[in-house]
PDB file of C-alpha atoms in Angstrom:
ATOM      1  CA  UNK B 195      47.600 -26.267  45.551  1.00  0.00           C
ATOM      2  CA  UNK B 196      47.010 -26.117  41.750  1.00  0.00           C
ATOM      3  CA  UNK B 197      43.526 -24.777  40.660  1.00  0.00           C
ATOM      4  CA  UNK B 198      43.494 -27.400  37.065  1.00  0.00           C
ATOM      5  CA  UNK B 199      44.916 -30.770  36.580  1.00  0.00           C
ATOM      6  CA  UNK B 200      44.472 -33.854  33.366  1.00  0.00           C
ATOM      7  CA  UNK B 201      43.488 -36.521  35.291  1.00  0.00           C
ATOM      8  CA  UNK B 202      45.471 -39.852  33.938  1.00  0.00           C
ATOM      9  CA  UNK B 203      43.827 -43.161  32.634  1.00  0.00           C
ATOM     10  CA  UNK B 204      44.973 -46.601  34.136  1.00  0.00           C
ATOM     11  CA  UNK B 205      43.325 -49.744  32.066  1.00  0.00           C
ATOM     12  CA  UNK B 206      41.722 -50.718  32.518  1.00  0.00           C
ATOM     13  CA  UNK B 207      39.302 -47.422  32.583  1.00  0.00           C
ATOM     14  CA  UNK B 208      37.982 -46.380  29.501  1.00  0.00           C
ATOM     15  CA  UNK B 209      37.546 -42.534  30.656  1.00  0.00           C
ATOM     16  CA  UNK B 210      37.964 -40.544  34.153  1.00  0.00           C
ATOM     17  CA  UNK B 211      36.490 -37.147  35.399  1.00  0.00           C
ATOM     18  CA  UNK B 212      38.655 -35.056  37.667  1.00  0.00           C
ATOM     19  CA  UNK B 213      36.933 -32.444  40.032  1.00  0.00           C
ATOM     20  CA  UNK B 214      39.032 -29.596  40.964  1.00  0.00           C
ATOM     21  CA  UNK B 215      38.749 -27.131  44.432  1.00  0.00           C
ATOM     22  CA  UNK B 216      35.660 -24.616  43.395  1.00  0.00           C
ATOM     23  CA  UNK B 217      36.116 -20.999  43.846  1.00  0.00           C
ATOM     24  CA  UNK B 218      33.955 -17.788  43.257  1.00  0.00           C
ATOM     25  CA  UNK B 219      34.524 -15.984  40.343  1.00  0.00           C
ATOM     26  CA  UNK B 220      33.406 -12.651  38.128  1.00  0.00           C
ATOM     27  CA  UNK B 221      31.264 -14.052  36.024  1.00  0.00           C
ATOM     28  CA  UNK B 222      29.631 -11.716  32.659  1.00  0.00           C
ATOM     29  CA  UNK B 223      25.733 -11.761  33.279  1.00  0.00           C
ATOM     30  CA  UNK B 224      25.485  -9.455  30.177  1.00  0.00           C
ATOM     31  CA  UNK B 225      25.353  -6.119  32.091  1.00  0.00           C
ATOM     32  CA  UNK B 226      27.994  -6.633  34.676  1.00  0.00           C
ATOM     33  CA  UNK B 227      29.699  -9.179  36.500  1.00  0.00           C
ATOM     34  CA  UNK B 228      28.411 -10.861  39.329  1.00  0.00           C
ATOM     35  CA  UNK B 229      29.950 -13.414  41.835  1.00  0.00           C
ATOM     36  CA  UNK B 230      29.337 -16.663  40.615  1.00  0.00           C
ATOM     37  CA  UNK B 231      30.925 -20.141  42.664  1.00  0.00           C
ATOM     38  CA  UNK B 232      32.697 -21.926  39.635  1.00  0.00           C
ATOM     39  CA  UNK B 233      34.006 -25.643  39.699  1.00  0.00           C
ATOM     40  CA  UNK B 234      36.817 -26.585  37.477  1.00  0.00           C
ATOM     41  CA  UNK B 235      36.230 -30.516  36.074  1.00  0.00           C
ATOM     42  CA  UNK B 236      38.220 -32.286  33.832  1.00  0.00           C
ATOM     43  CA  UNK B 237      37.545 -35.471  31.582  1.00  0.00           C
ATOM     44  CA  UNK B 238      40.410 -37.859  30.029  1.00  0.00           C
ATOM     45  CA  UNK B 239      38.866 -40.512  27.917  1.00  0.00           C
ATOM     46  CA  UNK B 240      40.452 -43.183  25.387  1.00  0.00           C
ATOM     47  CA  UNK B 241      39.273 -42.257  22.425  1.00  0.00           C
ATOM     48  CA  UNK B 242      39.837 -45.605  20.856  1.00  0.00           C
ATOM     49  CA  UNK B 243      36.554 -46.374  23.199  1.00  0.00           C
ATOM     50  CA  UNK B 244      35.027 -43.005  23.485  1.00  0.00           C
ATOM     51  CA  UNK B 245      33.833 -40.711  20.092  1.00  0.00           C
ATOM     52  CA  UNK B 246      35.321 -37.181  21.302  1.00  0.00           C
ATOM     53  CA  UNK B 247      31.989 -35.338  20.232  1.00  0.00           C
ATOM     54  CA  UNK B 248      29.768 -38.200  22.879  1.00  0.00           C
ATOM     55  CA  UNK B 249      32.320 -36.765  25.711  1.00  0.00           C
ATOM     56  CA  UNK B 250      31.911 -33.327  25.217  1.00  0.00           C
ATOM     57  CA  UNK B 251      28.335 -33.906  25.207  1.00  0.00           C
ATOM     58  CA  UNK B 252      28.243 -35.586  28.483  1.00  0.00           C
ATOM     59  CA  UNK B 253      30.476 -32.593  29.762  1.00  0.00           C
ATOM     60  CA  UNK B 254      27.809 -30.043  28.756  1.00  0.00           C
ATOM     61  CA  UNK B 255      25.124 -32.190  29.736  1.00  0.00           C
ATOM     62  CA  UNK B 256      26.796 -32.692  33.637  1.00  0.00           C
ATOM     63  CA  UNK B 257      27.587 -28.882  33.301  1.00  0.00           C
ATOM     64  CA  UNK B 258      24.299 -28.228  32.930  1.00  0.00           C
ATOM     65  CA  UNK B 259      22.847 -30.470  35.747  1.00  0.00           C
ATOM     66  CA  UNK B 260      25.185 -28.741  38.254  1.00  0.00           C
ATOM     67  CA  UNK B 261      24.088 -25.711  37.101  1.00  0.00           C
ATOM     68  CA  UNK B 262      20.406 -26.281  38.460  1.00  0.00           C
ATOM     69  CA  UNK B 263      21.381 -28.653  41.423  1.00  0.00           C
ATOM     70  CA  UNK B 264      17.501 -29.502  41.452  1.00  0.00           C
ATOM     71  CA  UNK B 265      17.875 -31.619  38.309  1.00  0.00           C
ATOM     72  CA  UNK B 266      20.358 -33.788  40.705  1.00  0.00           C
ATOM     73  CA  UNK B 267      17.309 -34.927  42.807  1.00  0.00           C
ATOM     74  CA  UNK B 268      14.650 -35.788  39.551  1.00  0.00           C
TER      75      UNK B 268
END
């Protein structure tokens, strides 16, 4: 199947976050690359509901959380 997909609003949702399949990747560490596991998300909002620079926020912030999986449990 696909790796990346836009996932679609229905109303009465305001905004929707599509997880795709994860996969290791080369990742730059500054030196070299290294394996890293990567998961693809995507977020579709209505922007007549949601300012565009709040959702990118929230994306970094989530990013960030999955990034230290401890974070998940405080």
């Amino acid at each position: 199947g696909g790796r990346y997909f836009t996932p679609i609003i229905n109303a009465p949702e305001v905004a929707i976050m599509g997880v795709c399949k994860s996969a290791i990747e080369p990742k730059w560490d500054g030196k070299q690359f290294a394996p890293r596991l990567m998961l693809p998300l995507s977020l579709s909002w209505d922007h007549r509901v949601i300012d565009g620079a709040a959702a990118a926020r929230f994306n970094a912030y989530f990013g960030s959380v999955l990034t230290d999986f401890r974070r998940v449990l405080l």
